[in-house]
PDB file of C-alpha atoms and ligand atoms in Angstrom:
ATOM      1  CA  UNK A   1       0.000   0.000   0.000  1.00 57.00           C
ATOM      2  CA  UNK A   2       1.326   3.426  -0.896  1.00 60.00           C
ATOM      3  CA  UNK A   3       1.937   5.731   2.022  1.00 58.00           C
ATOM      4  CA  UNK A   4      -0.177   8.382   0.271  1.00 65.00           C
ATOM      5  CA  UNK A   5      -3.174   6.051   0.676  1.00 86.00           C
ATOM      6  CA  UNK A   6      -2.779   6.213   4.419  1.00 95.00           C
ATOM      7  CA  UNK A   7      -4.432   8.789   6.641  1.00 96.00           C
ATOM      8  CA  UNK A   8      -2.723  10.871   9.264  1.00 97.00           C
ATOM      9  CA  UNK A   9      -4.135  11.044  12.749  1.00 96.00           C
ATOM     10  CA  UNK A  10      -5.326  14.579  12.048  1.00 97.00           C
ATOM     11  CA  UNK A  11      -7.247  13.381   9.009  1.00 97.00           C
ATOM     12  CA  UNK A  12      -8.847  10.558  10.947  1.00 97.00           C
ATOM     13  CA  UNK A  13      -9.752  12.940  13.770  1.00 97.00           C
ATOM     14  CA  UNK A  14     -11.331  15.357  11.301  1.00 97.00           C
ATOM     15  CA  UNK A  15     -13.257  12.729   9.361  1.00 95.00           C
ATOM     16  CA  UNK A  16     -14.345  10.519  12.239  1.00 95.00           C
ATOM     17  CA  UNK A  17     -15.057  13.112  14.903  1.00 95.00           C
ATOM     18  CA  UNK A  18     -13.122  11.074  17.453  1.00 96.00           C
ATOM     19  CA  UNK A  19     -10.468  12.838  19.518  1.00 97.00           C
ATOM     20  CA  UNK A  20      -6.835  11.876  19.033  1.00 97.00           C
ATOM     21  CA  UNK A  21      -6.801  10.569  22.590  1.00 97.00           C
ATOM     22  CA  UNK A  22      -9.702   8.240  21.732  1.00 96.00           C
ATOM     23  CA  UNK A  23      -7.833   6.918  18.706  1.00 97.00           C
ATOM     24  CA  UNK A  24      -4.774   6.211  20.808  1.00 97.00           C
ATOM     25  CA  UNK A  25      -6.948   4.509  23.419  1.00 96.00           C
ATOM     26  CA  UNK A  26      -8.719   2.346  20.837  1.00 95.00           C
ATOM     27  CA  UNK A  27      -5.347   1.387  19.401  1.00 95.00           C
ATOM     28  CA  UNK A  28      -4.095   0.363  22.846  1.00 95.00           C
ATOM     29  CA  UNK A  29      -7.281  -1.688  23.309  1.00 92.00           C
ATOM     30  CA  UNK A  30      -6.748  -3.366  19.938  1.00 90.00           C
ATOM     31  CA  UNK A  31      -9.884  -1.979  18.309  1.00 92.00           C
ATOM     32  CA  UNK A  32      -8.036  -0.102  15.575  1.00 93.00           C
ATOM     33  CA  UNK A  33      -4.587  -0.439  14.116  1.00 92.00           C
ATOM     34  CA  UNK A  34      -2.058   2.108  12.968  1.00 95.00           C
ATOM     35  CA  UNK A  35       1.316   1.805  11.379  1.00 95.00           C
ATOM     36  CA  UNK A  36       4.185   4.148  12.140  1.00 95.00           C
ATOM     37  CA  UNK A  37       6.259   6.321   9.845  1.00 94.00           C
ATOM     38  CA  UNK A  38      10.012   6.459  10.249  1.00 94.00           C
ATOM     39  CA  UNK A  39       9.351   9.551  12.351  1.00 94.00           C
ATOM     40  CA  UNK A  40       7.034   7.446  14.580  1.00 94.00           C
ATOM     41  CA  UNK A  41       3.846   9.166  13.445  1.00 95.00           C
ATOM     42  CA  UNK A  42       0.691   7.095  13.185  1.00 96.00           C
ATOM     43  CA  UNK A  43      -0.802   6.277   9.803  1.00 96.00           C
ATOM     44  CA  UNK A  44      -4.181   4.618   9.314  1.00 96.00           C
ATOM     45  CA  UNK A  45      -5.704   2.714   6.440  1.00 93.00           C
ATOM     46  CA  UNK A  46      -8.860   4.362   5.135  1.00 93.00           C
ATOM     47  CA  UNK A  47     -10.916   1.438   6.368  1.00 91.00           C
ATOM     48  CA  UNK A  48     -10.326   2.684   9.906  1.00 93.00           C
ATOM     49  CA  UNK A  49     -13.107   5.216   9.323  1.00 94.00           C
ATOM     50  CA  UNK A  50     -15.662   2.477   8.837  1.00 92.00           C
ATOM     51  CA  UNK A  51     -14.314   0.630  11.847  1.00 92.00           C
ATOM     52  CA  UNK A  52     -14.636   3.786  13.947  1.00 94.00           C
ATOM     53  CA  UNK A  53     -18.174   4.307  12.680  1.00 93.00           C
ATOM     54  CA  UNK A  54     -18.949   0.778  13.830  1.00 92.00           C
ATOM     55  CA  UNK A  55     -17.451   1.485  17.253  1.00 93.00           C
ATOM     56  CA  UNK A  56     -19.483   4.674  17.617  1.00 94.00           C
ATOM     57  CA  UNK A  57     -22.706   2.940  16.629  1.00 91.00           C
ATOM     58  CA  UNK A  58     -22.061   0.101  19.032  1.00 90.00           C
ATOM     59  CA  UNK A  59     -21.271   2.501  21.865  1.00 90.00           C
ATOM     60  CA  UNK A  60     -24.446   4.455  21.093  1.00 88.00           C
ATOM     61  CA  UNK A  61     -26.412   1.252  21.483  1.00 86.00           C
ATOM     62  CA  UNK A  62     -24.815   0.880  24.887  1.00 85.00           C
ATOM     63  CA  UNK A  63     -22.233  -1.832  24.301  1.00 89.00           C
ATOM     64  CA  UNK A  64     -19.319  -1.825  26.687  1.00 89.00           C
ATOM     65  CA  UNK A  65     -15.871  -1.580  25.166  1.00 91.00           C
ATOM     66  CA  UNK A  66     -15.177  -5.270  25.775  1.00 91.00           C
ATOM     67  CA  UNK A  67     -18.419  -6.118  23.944  1.00 90.00           C
ATOM     68  CA  UNK A  68     -17.381  -3.946  21.006  1.00 91.00           C
ATOM     69  CA  UNK A  69     -14.021  -5.695  20.967  1.00 91.00           C
ATOM     70  CA  UNK A  70     -15.725  -9.091  21.064  1.00 90.00           C
ATOM     71  CA  UNK A  71     -17.970  -8.121  18.149  1.00 89.00           C
ATOM     72  CA  UNK A  72     -15.003  -6.925  16.107  1.00 89.00           C
ATOM     73  CA  UNK A  73     -13.089 -10.071  17.027  1.00 88.00           C
ATOM     74  CA  UNK A  74     -15.725 -12.171  15.236  1.00 88.00           C
ATOM     75  CA  UNK A  75     -14.545 -10.674  11.953  1.00 85.00           C
ATOM     76  CA  UNK A  76     -11.876 -12.719  10.177  1.00 80.00           C
ATOM     77  CA  UNK A  77      -8.354 -11.286  10.138  1.00 75.00           C
ATOM     78  CA  UNK A  78      -9.416  -8.104  11.892  1.00 74.00           C
ATOM     79  CA  UNK A  79     -11.460  -7.159   8.842  1.00 81.00           C
ATOM     80  CA  UNK A  80     -13.434  -3.937   8.817  1.00 84.00           C
ATOM     81  CA  UNK A  81     -17.162  -4.706   9.111  1.00 86.00           C
ATOM     82  CA  UNK A  82     -18.850  -5.150   5.749  1.00 87.00           C
ATOM     83  CA  UNK A  83     -22.522  -4.456   5.162  1.00 88.00           C
ATOM     84  CA  UNK A  84     -23.291  -8.127   5.839  1.00 90.00           C
ATOM     85  CA  UNK A  85     -21.231  -8.049   9.036  1.00 88.00           C
ATOM     86  CA  UNK A  86     -23.066  -4.952  10.162  1.00 86.00           C
ATOM     87  CA  UNK A  87     -26.439  -6.598   9.522  1.00 88.00           C
ATOM     88  CA  UNK A  88     -25.466  -9.736  11.440  1.00 87.00           C
ATOM     89  CA  UNK A  89     -23.948  -7.925  14.402  1.00 86.00           C
ATOM     90  CA  UNK A  90     -26.498  -5.156  14.720  1.00 85.00           C
ATOM     91  CA  UNK A  91     -29.357  -7.670  14.636  1.00 86.00           C
ATOM     92  CA  UNK A  92     -28.216  -8.953  18.016  1.00 83.00           C
ATOM     93  CA  UNK A  93     -28.374  -5.427  19.418  1.00 87.00           C
ATOM     94  CA  UNK A  94     -32.070  -4.950  18.687  1.00 86.00           C
ATOM     95  CA  UNK A  95     -33.195  -7.020  21.668  1.00 85.00           C
ATOM     96  CA  UNK A  96     -30.827  -5.082  23.849  1.00 84.00           C
ATOM     97  CA  UNK A  97     -32.376  -1.799  22.714  1.00 86.00           C
ATOM     98  CA  UNK A  98     -35.872  -3.203  23.200  1.00 88.00           C
ATOM     99  CA  UNK A  99     -34.952  -4.176  26.764  1.00 86.00           C
ATOM    100  CA  UNK A 100     -33.503  -0.735  27.442  1.00 83.00           C
ATOM    101  CA  UNK A 101     -36.610   0.966  26.067  1.00 87.00           C
ATOM    102  CA  UNK A 102     -38.849  -1.232  28.210  1.00 86.00           C
ATOM    103  CA  UNK A 103     -36.780  -0.458  31.318  1.00 81.00           C
ATOM    104  CA  UNK A 104     -36.916   3.262  30.622  1.00 82.00           C
ATOM    105  CA  UNK A 105     -40.661   3.078  30.059  1.00 85.00           C
ATOM    106  CA  UNK A 106     -41.098   1.402  33.448  1.00 80.00           C
ATOM    107  CA  UNK A 107     -38.910   4.065  35.003  1.00 78.00           C
ATOM    108  CA  UNK A 108     -40.949   6.844  33.368  1.00 82.00           C
ATOM    109  CA  UNK A 109     -44.222   5.290  34.476  1.00 82.00           C
ATOM    110  CA  UNK A 110     -42.919   4.954  38.019  1.00 78.00           C
ATOM    111  CA  UNK A 111     -41.923   8.596  38.049  1.00 82.00           C
ATOM    112  CA  UNK A 112     -45.563   9.699  37.917  1.00 82.00           C
ATOM    113  CA  UNK A 113     -46.190   8.397  41.425  1.00 80.00           C
ATOM    114  CA  UNK A 114     -42.976   9.988  42.718  1.00 83.00           C
ATOM    115  CA  UNK A 115     -43.626  13.537  41.554  1.00 83.00           C
ATOM    116  CA  UNK A 116     -44.252  15.631  44.630  1.00 85.00           C
ATOM    117  CA  UNK A 117     -43.667  12.672  46.968  1.00 85.00           C
ATOM    118  CA  UNK A 118     -39.965  12.576  47.799  1.00 83.00           C
ATOM    119  CA  UNK A 119     -40.190   9.614  50.213  1.00 85.00           C
ATOM    120  CA  UNK A 120     -37.669   7.481  48.226  1.00 81.00           C
ATOM    121  CA  UNK A 121     -38.988   4.529  50.215  1.00 82.00           C
ATOM    122  CA  UNK A 122     -37.136   1.266  49.586  1.00 77.00           C
ATOM    123  CA  UNK A 123     -40.432  -0.525  50.116  1.00 78.00           C
ATOM    124  CA  UNK A 124     -42.713   1.382  47.805  1.00 78.00           C
ATOM    125  CA  UNK A 125     -40.784   3.779  45.567  1.00 80.00           C
ATOM    126  CA  UNK A 126     -40.462   2.563  42.003  1.00 73.00           C
ATOM    127  CA  UNK A 127     -37.641   5.032  41.371  1.00 76.00           C
ATOM    128  CA  UNK A 128     -35.394   4.122  44.280  1.00 77.00           C
ATOM    129  CA  UNK A 129     -36.215   0.410  44.201  1.00 74.00           C
ATOM    130  CA  UNK A 130     -37.401  -0.504  40.696  1.00 68.00           C
ATOM    131  CA  UNK A 131     -39.401  -3.737  40.608  1.00 66.00           C
ATOM    132  CA  UNK A 132     -38.719  -4.090  44.334  1.00 69.00           C
ATOM    133  CA  UNK A 133     -35.346  -5.739  43.761  1.00 68.00           C
ATOM    134  CA  UNK A 134     -34.411  -4.888  47.328  1.00 66.00           C
ATOM    135  CA  UNK A 135     -37.069  -7.317  48.613  1.00 67.00           C
ATOM    136  CA  UNK A 136     -35.196 -10.287  47.135  1.00 69.00           C
ATOM    137  CA  UNK A 137     -32.073  -9.311  49.063  1.00 69.00           C
ATOM    138  CA  UNK A 138     -33.716  -9.803  52.421  1.00 69.00           C
ATOM    139  CA  UNK A 139     -34.732  -7.494  55.211  1.00 67.00           C
ATOM    140  CA  UNK A 140     -32.800  -4.467  56.347  1.00 65.00           C
ATOM    141  CA  UNK A 141     -30.485  -2.162  54.481  1.00 63.00           C
ATOM    142  CA  UNK A 142     -29.663  -4.821  51.935  1.00 63.00           C
ATOM    143  CA  UNK A 143     -27.588  -2.600  49.663  1.00 61.00           C
ATOM    144  CA  UNK A 144     -25.060  -1.974  52.413  1.00 59.00           C
ATOM    145  CA  UNK A 145     -22.135  -4.407  52.671  1.00 55.00           C
ATOM    146  CA  UNK A 146     -22.894  -7.204  55.165  1.00 56.00           C
ATOM    147  CA  UNK A 147     -20.402  -5.996  57.788  1.00 55.00           C
ATOM    148  CA  UNK A 148     -22.136  -2.654  57.924  1.00 55.00           C
ATOM    149  CA  UNK A 149     -25.596  -4.239  58.310  1.00 57.00           C
ATOM    150  CA  UNK A 150     -24.669  -6.317  61.347  1.00 50.00           C
ATOM    151  CA  UNK A 151     -25.049  -4.784  64.769  1.00 48.00           C
ATOM    152  CA  UNK A 152     -21.715  -3.825  66.254  1.00 42.00           C
TER     153      UNK A 152
HETATM  154  S1  FES B 201     -40.464   9.236  46.025  1.00 61.56           S
HETATM  155 FE1  FES B 201     -42.184   8.507  47.070  1.00 61.56          FE
HETATM  156  S2  FES B 201     -42.869   6.852  45.842  1.00 61.56           S
HETATM  157 FE2  FES B 201     -41.073   7.535  44.874  1.00 61.56          FE
END
């Protein structure tokens, strides 16, 4: 590949919208690759832009960085996601988004009963104890570490 086909960090920053620090971080995490010039400056293949677009989309869906890395690792030889790859990978994210939307809807609906209340009761408040998850943890201040719950 000719060096003129490669992008400088500044070009990638400008075209992708990612900060240089983010590019360096993603390189350290193995999500993108860069070669070095003899002067030790980073150079990127143009395909890095598509890879960064994939990372941004995945992060917008709420994937953790390790999940993004795992998704990219399913591509052979570190390939940049093709349209077919994108379709396959993003299909698995739909359920995740549906679950997030449902959770937010429950949160919104619970807010109605909290407006003007302010009790933040662990027993009854849907905002401070959604779906009464505290009940399954047993009586008392169940979110405190066990040593702090026991009488001294
Ligand atoms: S603040 Fe009282 S029910 Fe949520």
